[in-house]
XYZ file of C-alpha atoms in Angstrom:
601
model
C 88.531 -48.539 36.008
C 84.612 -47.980 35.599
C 83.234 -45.645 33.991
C 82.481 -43.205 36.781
C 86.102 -43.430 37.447
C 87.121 -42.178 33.833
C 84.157 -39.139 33.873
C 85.854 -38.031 37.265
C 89.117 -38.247 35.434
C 87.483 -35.806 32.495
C 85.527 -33.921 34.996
C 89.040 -33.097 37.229
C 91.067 -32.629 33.915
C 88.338 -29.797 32.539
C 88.233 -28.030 35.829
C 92.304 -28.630 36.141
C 92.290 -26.491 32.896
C 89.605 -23.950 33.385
C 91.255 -23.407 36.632
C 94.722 -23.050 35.323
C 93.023 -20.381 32.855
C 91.297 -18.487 35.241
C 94.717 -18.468 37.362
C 96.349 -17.337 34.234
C 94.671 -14.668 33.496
C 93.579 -13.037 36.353
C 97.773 -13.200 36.953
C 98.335 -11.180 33.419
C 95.752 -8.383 34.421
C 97.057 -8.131 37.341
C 100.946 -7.784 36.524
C 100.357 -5.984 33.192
C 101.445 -2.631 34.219
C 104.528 -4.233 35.485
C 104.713 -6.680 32.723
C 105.077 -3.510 30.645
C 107.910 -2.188 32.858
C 110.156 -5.336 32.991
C 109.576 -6.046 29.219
C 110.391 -2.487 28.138
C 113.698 -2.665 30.083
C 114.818 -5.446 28.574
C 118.775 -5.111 28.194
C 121.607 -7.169 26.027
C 122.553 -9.096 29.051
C 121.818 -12.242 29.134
C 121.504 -12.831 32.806
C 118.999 -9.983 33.082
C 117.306 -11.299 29.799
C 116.943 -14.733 31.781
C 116.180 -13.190 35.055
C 113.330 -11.189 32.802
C 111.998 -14.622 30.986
C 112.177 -16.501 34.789
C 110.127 -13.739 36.577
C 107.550 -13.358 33.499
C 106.731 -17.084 33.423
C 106.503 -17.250 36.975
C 104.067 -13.930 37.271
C 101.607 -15.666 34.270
C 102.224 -19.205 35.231
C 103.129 -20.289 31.505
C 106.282 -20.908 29.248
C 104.025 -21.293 26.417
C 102.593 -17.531 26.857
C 105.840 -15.962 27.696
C 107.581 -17.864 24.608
C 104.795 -16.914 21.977
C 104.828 -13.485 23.919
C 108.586 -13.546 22.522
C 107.914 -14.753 19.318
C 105.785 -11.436 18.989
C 108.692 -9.397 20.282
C 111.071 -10.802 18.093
C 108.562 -10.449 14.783
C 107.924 -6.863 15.786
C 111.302 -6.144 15.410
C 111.436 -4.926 19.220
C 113.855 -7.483 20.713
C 116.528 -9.118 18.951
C 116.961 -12.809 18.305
C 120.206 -13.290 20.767
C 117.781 -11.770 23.453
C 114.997 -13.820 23.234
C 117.593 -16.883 23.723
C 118.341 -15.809 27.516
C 114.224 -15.298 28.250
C 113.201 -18.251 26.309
C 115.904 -20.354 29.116
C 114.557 -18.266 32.084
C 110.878 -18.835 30.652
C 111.376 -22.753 30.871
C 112.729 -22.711 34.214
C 109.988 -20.326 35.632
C 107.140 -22.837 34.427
C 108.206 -25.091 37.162
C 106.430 -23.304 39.994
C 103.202 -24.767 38.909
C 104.497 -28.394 38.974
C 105.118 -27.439 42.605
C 102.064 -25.837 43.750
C 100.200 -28.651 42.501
C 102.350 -31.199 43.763
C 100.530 -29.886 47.108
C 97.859 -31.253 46.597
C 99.591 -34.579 47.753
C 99.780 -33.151 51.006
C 96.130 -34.498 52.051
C 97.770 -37.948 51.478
C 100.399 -37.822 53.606
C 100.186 -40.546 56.670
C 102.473 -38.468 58.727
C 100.177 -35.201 58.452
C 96.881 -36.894 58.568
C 98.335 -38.819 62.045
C 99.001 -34.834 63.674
C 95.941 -33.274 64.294
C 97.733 -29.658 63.964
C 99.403 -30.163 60.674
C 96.268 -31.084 59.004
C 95.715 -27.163 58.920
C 98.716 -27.389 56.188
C 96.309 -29.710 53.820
C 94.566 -28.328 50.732
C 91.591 -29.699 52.300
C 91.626 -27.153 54.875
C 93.053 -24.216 53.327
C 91.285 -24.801 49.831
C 87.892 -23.949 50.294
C 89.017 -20.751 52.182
C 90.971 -19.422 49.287
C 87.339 -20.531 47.164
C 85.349 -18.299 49.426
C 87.792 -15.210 49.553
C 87.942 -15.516 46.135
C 84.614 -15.235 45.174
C 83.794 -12.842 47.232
C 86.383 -10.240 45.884
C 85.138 -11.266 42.309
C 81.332 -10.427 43.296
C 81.796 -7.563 45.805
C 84.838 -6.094 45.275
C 84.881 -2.600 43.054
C 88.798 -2.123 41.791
C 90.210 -4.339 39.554
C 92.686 -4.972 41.337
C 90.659 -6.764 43.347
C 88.404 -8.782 40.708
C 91.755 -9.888 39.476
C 93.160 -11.020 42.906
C 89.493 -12.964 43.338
C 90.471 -14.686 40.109
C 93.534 -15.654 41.190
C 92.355 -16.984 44.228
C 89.420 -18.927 42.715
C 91.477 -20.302 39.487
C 94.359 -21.435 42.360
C 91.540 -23.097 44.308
C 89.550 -24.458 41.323
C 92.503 -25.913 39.589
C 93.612 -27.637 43.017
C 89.801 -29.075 43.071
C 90.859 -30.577 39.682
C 93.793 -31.846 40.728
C 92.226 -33.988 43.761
C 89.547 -35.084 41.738
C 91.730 -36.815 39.002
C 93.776 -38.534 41.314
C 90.574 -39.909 43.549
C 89.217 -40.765 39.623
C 93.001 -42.813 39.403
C 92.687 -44.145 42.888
C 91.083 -47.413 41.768
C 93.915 -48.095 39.487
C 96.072 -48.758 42.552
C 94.855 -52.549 42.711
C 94.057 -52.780 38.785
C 97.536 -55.662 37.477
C 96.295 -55.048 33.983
C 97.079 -50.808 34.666
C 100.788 -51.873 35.900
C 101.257 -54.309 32.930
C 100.378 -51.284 30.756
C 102.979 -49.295 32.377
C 105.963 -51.478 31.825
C 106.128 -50.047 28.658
C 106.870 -46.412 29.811
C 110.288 -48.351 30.635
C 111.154 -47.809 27.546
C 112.295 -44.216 27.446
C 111.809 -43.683 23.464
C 107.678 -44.015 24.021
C 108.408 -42.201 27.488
C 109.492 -39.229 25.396
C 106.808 -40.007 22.628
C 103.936 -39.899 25.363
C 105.042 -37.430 27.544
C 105.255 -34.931 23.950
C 102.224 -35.846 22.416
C 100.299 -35.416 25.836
C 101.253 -32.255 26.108
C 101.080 -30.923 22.438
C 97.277 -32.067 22.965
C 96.799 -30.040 26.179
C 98.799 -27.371 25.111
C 99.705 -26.591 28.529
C 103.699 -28.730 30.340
C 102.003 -27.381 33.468
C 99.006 -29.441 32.587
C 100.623 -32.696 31.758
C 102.839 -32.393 34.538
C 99.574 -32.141 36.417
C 98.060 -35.049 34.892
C 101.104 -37.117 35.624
C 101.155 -35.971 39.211
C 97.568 -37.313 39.738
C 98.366 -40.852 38.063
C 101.847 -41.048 40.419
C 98.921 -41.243 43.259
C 98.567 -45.158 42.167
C 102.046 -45.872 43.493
C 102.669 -47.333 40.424
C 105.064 -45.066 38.786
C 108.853 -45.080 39.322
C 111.414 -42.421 38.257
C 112.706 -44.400 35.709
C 108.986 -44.190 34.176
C 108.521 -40.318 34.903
C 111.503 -39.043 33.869
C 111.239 -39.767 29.969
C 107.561 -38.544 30.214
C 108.561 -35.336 31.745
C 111.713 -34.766 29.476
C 109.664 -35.196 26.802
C 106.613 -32.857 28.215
C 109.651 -30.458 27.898
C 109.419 -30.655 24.409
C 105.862 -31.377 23.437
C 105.217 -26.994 25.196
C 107.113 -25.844 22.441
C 104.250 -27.026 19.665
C 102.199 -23.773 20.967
C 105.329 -21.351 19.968
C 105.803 -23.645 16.677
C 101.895 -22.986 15.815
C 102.820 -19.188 16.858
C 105.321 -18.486 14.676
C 103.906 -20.318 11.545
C 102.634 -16.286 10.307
C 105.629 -14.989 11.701
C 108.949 -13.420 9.799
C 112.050 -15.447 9.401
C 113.236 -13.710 13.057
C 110.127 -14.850 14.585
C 110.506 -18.620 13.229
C 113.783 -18.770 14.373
C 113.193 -17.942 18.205
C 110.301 -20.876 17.818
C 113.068 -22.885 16.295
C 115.535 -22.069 19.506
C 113.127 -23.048 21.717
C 112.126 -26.575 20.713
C 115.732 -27.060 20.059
C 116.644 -25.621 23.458
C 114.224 -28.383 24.780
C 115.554 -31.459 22.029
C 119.365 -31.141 22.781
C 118.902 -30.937 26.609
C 116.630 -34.035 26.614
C 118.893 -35.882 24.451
C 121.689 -35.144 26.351
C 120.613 -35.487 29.859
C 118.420 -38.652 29.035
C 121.412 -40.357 27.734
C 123.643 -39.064 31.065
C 121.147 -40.607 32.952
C 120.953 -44.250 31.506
C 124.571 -44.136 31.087
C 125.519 -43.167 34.952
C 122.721 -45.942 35.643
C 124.904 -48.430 33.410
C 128.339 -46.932 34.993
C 126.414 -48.244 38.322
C 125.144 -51.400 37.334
C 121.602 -50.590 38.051
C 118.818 -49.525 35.580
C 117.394 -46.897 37.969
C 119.431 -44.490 39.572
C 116.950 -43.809 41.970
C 116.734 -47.552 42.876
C 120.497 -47.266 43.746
C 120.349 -43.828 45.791
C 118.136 -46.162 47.918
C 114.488 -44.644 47.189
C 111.755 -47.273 48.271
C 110.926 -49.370 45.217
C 111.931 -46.194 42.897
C 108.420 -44.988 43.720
C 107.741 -41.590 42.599
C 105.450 -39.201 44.148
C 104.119 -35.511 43.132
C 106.615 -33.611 44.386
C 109.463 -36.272 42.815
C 107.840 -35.039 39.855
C 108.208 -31.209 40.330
C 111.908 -32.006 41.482
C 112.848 -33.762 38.045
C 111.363 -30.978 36.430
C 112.740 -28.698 38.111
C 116.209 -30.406 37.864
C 115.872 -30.979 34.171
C 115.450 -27.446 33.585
C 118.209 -25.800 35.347
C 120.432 -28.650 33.437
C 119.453 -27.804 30.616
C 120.208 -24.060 31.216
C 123.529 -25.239 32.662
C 124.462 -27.296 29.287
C 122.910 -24.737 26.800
C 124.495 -21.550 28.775
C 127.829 -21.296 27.307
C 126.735 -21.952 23.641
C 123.584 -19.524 22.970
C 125.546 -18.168 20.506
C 125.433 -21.462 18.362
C 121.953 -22.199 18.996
C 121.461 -18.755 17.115
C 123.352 -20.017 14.473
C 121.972 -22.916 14.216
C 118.661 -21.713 14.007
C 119.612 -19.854 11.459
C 120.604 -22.759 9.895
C 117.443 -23.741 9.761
C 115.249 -21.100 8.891
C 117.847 -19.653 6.128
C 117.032 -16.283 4.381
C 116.388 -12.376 5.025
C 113.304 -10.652 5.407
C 111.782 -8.412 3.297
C 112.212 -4.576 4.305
C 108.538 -3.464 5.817
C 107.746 -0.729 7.891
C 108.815 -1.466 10.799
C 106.798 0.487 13.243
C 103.347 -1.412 11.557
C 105.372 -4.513 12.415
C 105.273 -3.671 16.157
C 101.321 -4.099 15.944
C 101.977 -8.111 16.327
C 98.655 -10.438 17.182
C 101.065 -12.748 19.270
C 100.813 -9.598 22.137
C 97.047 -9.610 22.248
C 97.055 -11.931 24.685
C 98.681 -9.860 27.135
C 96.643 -6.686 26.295
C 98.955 -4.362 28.434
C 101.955 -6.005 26.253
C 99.770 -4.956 23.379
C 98.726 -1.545 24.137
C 102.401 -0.746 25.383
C 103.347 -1.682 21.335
C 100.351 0.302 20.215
C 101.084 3.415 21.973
C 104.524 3.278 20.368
C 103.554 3.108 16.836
C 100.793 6.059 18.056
C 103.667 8.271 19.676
C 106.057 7.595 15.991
C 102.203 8.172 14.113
C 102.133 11.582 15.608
C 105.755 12.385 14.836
C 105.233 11.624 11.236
C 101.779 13.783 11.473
C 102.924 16.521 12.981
C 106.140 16.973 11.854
C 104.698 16.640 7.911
C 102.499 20.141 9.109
C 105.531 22.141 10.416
C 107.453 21.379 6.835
C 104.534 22.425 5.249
C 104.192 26.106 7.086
C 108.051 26.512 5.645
C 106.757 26.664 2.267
C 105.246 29.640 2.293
C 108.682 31.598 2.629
C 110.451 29.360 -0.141
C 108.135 26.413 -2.103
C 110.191 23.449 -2.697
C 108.797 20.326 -4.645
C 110.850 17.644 -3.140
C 109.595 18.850 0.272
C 105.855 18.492 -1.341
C 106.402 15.153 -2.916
C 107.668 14.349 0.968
C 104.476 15.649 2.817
C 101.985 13.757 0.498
C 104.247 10.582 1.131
C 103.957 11.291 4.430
C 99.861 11.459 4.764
C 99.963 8.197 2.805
C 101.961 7.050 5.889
C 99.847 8.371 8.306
C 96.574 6.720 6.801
C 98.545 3.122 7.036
C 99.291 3.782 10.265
C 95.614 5.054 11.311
C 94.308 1.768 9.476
C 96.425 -0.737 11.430
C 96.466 0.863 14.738
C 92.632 1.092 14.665
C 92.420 -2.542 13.468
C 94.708 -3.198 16.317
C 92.863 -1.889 19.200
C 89.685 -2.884 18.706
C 91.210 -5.892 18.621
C 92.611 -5.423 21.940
C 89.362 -3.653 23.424
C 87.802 -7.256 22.252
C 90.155 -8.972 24.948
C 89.522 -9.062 28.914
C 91.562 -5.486 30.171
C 91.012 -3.834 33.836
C 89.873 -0.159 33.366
C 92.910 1.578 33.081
C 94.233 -0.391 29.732
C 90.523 0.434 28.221
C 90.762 3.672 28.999
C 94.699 3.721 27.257
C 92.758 2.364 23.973
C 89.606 4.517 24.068
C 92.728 7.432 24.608
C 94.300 5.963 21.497
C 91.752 5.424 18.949
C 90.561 9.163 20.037
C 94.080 10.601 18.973
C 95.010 8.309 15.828
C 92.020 10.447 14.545
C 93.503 13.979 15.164
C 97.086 12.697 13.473
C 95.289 11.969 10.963
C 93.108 14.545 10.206
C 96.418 17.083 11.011
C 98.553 15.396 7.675
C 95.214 15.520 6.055
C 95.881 19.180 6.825
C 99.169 19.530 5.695
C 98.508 18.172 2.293
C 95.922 20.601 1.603
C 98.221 23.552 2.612
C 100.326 22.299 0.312
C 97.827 22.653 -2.661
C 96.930 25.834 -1.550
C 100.335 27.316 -2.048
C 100.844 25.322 -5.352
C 97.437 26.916 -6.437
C 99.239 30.452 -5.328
C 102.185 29.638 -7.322
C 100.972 28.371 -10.577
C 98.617 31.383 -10.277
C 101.545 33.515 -10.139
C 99.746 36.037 -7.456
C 101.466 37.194 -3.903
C 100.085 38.158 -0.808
C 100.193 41.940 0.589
C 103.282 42.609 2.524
C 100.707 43.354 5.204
C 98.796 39.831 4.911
C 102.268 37.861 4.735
C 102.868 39.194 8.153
C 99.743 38.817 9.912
C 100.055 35.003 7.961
C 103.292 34.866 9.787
C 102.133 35.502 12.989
C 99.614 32.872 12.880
C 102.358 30.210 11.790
C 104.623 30.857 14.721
C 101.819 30.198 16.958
C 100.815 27.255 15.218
C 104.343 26.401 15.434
C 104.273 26.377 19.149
C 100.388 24.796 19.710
C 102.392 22.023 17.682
C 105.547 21.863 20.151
C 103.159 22.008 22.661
C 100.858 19.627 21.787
C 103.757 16.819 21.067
C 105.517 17.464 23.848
C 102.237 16.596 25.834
C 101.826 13.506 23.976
C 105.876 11.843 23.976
C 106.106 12.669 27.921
C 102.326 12.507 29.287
C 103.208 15.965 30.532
C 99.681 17.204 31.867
C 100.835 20.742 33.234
C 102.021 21.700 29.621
C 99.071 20.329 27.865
C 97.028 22.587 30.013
C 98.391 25.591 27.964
C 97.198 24.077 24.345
C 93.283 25.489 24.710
C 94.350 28.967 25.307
C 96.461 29.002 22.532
C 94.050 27.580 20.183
C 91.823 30.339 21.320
C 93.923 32.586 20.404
C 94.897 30.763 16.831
C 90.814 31.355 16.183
C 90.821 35.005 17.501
C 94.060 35.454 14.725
C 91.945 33.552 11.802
C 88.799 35.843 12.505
C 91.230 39.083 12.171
C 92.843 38.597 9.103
C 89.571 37.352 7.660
C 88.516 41.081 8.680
C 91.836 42.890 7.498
C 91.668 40.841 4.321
C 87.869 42.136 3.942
C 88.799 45.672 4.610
C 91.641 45.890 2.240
C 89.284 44.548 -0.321
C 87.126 47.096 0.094
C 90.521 49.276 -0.084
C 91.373 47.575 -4.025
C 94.567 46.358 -1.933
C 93.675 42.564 -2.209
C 92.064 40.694 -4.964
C 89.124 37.743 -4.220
C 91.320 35.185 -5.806
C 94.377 35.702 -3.457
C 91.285 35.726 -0.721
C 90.319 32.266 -1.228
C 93.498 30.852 -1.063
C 94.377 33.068 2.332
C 90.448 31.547 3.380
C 91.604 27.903 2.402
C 94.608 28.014 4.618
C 93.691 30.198 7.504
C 91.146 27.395 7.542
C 93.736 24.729 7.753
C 95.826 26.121 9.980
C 92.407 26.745 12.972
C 91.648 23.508 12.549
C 95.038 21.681 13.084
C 94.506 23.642 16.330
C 91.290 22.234 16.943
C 92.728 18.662 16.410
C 95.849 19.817 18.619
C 92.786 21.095 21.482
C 91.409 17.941 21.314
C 94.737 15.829 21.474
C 95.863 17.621 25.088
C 92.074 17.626 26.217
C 91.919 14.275 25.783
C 94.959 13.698 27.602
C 93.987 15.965 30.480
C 90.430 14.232 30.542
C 91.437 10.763 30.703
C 93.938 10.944 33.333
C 91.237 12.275 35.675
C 88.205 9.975 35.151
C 89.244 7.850 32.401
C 86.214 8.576 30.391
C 86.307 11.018 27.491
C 84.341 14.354 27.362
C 85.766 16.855 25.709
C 83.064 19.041 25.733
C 82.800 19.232 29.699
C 86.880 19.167 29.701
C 86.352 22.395 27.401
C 83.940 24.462 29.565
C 84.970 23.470 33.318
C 88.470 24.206 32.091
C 87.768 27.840 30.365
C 84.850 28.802 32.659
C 86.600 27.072 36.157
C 88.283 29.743 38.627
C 91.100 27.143 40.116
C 92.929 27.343 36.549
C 95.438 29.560 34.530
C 93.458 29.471 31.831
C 92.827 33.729 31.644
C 97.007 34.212 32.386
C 97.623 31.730 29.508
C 95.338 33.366 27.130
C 96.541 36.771 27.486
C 100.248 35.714 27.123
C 99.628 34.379 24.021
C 97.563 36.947 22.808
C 100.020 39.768 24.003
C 102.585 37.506 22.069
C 101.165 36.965 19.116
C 99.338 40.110 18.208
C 98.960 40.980 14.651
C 100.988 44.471 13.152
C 98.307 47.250 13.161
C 96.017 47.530 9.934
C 97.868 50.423 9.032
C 101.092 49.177 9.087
């Protein structure tokens, strides 16, 4: 083998890979949505736990992705350890359908096709360069994203298959080499079968890849079954080293479902390797295949995709009944509890940022728990003005402490994800986010200073007018509501509702400038006293602009799910000044409902 021979072998490998990436991820963008869907309604059962990890792996074309995917899962405290033991199983079987699609690319050197003129048409030759042009076409002309990702698709498929033929033409020579069949006697032992076919793989990081490589060396006509079948046992467990290397910053949970999938992968080649040579020894002949009457014991690609297909669903078969003790067992190993964290922050696991629809789903959970925390902190704080009650203080600030954590590490976390490659929709979802992490924020920001304000009025020993606690009253029932309102629109999505928000707020500033004025007047009157004005100032000002932030949480809502660009400021006017809307009804409900007692009351 010269040494154009070994650059074409490079040259195929590199565009084998780049191919299998491209594939990869043009596959995640353009399942994500769905990816979301199946993964959020993940059950207890462990058939639709497998059937989830099977359907996964064959959607993103990689055990190693769905397994470190589950790792994340497990570390975010979102799925529990017994779960990820059914998807991990369906996850190695689904990895398979790559070994097969590649395996077609034998199809180009079959005698019996290449002697029918029609069923050359079935040959990647043919069909290859097709799939090439469509897909580059979509990627430079298409405008959705759906489309660019379908190009991808097509193109990866097409490049990696390019790969593919150009490592085994690079291999071809090796077909009269002695010297390259002396070398593989040794693969008959299976102990440095195993050994190879693991340390190959942990190299490419990639069973689909290996498998690959050994598909384009099987070309020679060298290698038998009993040579392939340690290799590709052992390329079983050499995938796992990605999860391993995954789970290394992981909690105890997340080590353990790394630890049940190499395990998984080390019992079923133990015991099926050892079934094998010991049915060939019950036979009398050291190759089963040899016996079943298989030419020479040859292998080809798709003998390859068939014992790895075959290994896998025996492994399932033999692990099935007992996923209870592999649990244990990794327990076993990875001994210990976890220390108690927050486990909402936990959710925002790195593992998931390579699936940024994964990622964002996890985000937007934390953000939808961040807002209950935020929101709910400001509705205990409007109680206190009836009856002030320290514990409940001590509670809010805790609270805003909370909130800020939260604010840090989702904002950490999605510009993270807005680094990754997302279609439109999913950057739009984190522009969305970051925009209303802000406005939680800023609301328990809120809530701590009404807080201090009616400390101040307490340790100043001072009241309010009967008069002024009313019209104060009426202003905290509608804030009340603008805060239903407003978290209602963000748990649900609900559009129609959030539409009702900016009249409301409108009529939250129309209540603020009032009492300013009555409180002005009756100061004029001797009724009030400046001091008890500032503090009424300070939280009439708190209490507008939590509506603000609660006007700009449903606008951006509304907003984004039209154009998915932000503009609050054109949201604002087209939806007060536009004639097609409620907006004048809406405003003079609330205003009719909330009006303030007369001055003279």
């Amino acid at each position: 083998m010269g040494i154009m021979e070994i650059m074409g072998l490079v040259c195929g490998l590199a565009l084998f890979l780049y191919g299998m990436d491209v594939m990869g991820n043009g596959l995640k963008k353009s399942a994500g949505r769905k990816l979301k869907t199946i993964l959020g309604n993940l059950t207890s059962s462990k058939l639709k736990g497998f059937l989830l990890g099977l359907g996964v792996t064959a959607v993103i074309q990689s055990s190693s992705a769905t397994t470190v995917m589950v790792v994340g899962f497990v570390n975010a405290g979102t799925m529990l350890l017994s779960q990820a033991i059914s998807v991990i199983m369906g996850a190695n079987l689904g990895t398979a359908v790559t070994a097969w699609l590649t395996a077609l690319n034998s199809l180009g050197n079959n005698e019996a096709i290449a002697a029918t003129a029609w069923l050359e048409y079935l040959t990647p030759d043919f069909w290859m360069p097709i799939l090439a042009l469509i897909g580059i076409a979509f990627i430079m002309f298409a405008k959705k994203d759906k489309q660019k990702d379908i190009g991808s698709i097509l193109l990866g498929f097409a490049v990696l298959m390019v790969g593919m033929s150009l490592m085994s033409d690079s291999v071809g020579v090796l077909k009269t080499d002695p010297n390259f069949a002396k070398i593989l006697t040794i693969f008959d032992n299976p102990v440095i079968g195993v050994l190879v076919g693991t340390i190959l793989t942990a190299i490419v990081q990639s069973s689909s890849a290996s498998i690959g490589i050994l598909q384009a060396l099987s070309a020679t006509g060298s290698i038998t079954f009993g040579m392939a079948i340690p290799i590709v046992l052992g390329q079983n467990i050499g995938t796992c080293v990605t999860a391993m290397l995954s789970a290394l910053g992981a909690n105890k949970n997340g080590k353990r479902t790394a630890v049940v999938h190499l395990f998984f992968n080390i019992i079923g080649v133990v015991f099926w390797l050892s079934m094998y040579y010991l049915i060939g020894w019950i036979l009398g002949s050291a190759n089963i295949f040899d016996f079943l009457g298989f030419q020479g014991g040859i292998i080809d690609p798709f003998g390859i995709a068939m014992i790895h297909t075959v290994f896998k669903i025996l492994a399932i078969a033999l692990m099935w009944p007992f996923t209870k003790l592999l649990e244990k067992l990794a327990c076993l190993i990875v001994r210990g509890d976890d220390k108690k964290g927050d486990e909402y922050t936990s959710m925002l696991d790195e593992r998931l940022l390579d699936t940024p629809s994964v990622a964002i789903d996890s985000a937007r959970k934390v953000a939808i728990h961040m807002s209950d925390v935020a929101l709910g902190s400001m509705k205990k704080s409007l109680t206190l003005f009836d009856n002030y009650d320290a514990k409940l203080a001590d509670e809010i600030r805790a609270e805003e402490t909370q909130v800020d954590i939260y604010e840090d590490a989702l904002g950490s976390y999605l510009v993270k994800i807005s680094s990754r490659d997302m279609d439109e929709h999913d950057s739009a979802e984190v522009t969305k986010l970051l925009h209303l992490i802000g406005d939680f924020e800023r609301i328990s920001d809120h809530a701590v200073n009404i807080v201090e304000s009616v400390e101040e009025k307490r340790d100043k020993n001072v009241s309010f007018s009967e008069t002024a606690t009313k019209e104060l009253g009426v202003m905290v029932s509608a804030l009340n509501e603008i805060l239903d309102i407003t978290k209602h629109s963000v748990d649900s999505n609900d559009l129609k509702i959030a539409l009702s928000v900016e009249p409301l707020e409108q009529v939250i500033d129309y209540l603020r400038d009032e009492i300013k004025l009555h409180h002005t007047i009756r100061l004029q009157k001797n009724l009030c006293s400046i001091e008890l004005g500032f503090i009424l100032s300070d939280i009439l000002t708190n209490l507008e602009r939590v509506s603000d932030h609660c006007s700009n949480i449903a606008g951006c809502l509304v907003e984004m799910s039209k154009s998915e660009t932000l503009d609050l400021h054109h949201y604002l006017h087209e939806f007060r000044d536009g004639e097609d809307n409620d907006y004048s009804s809406m405003y003079e409900k609330f205003m009719d409902k909330y009006a303030l007692p007369s001055i003279n009351e």
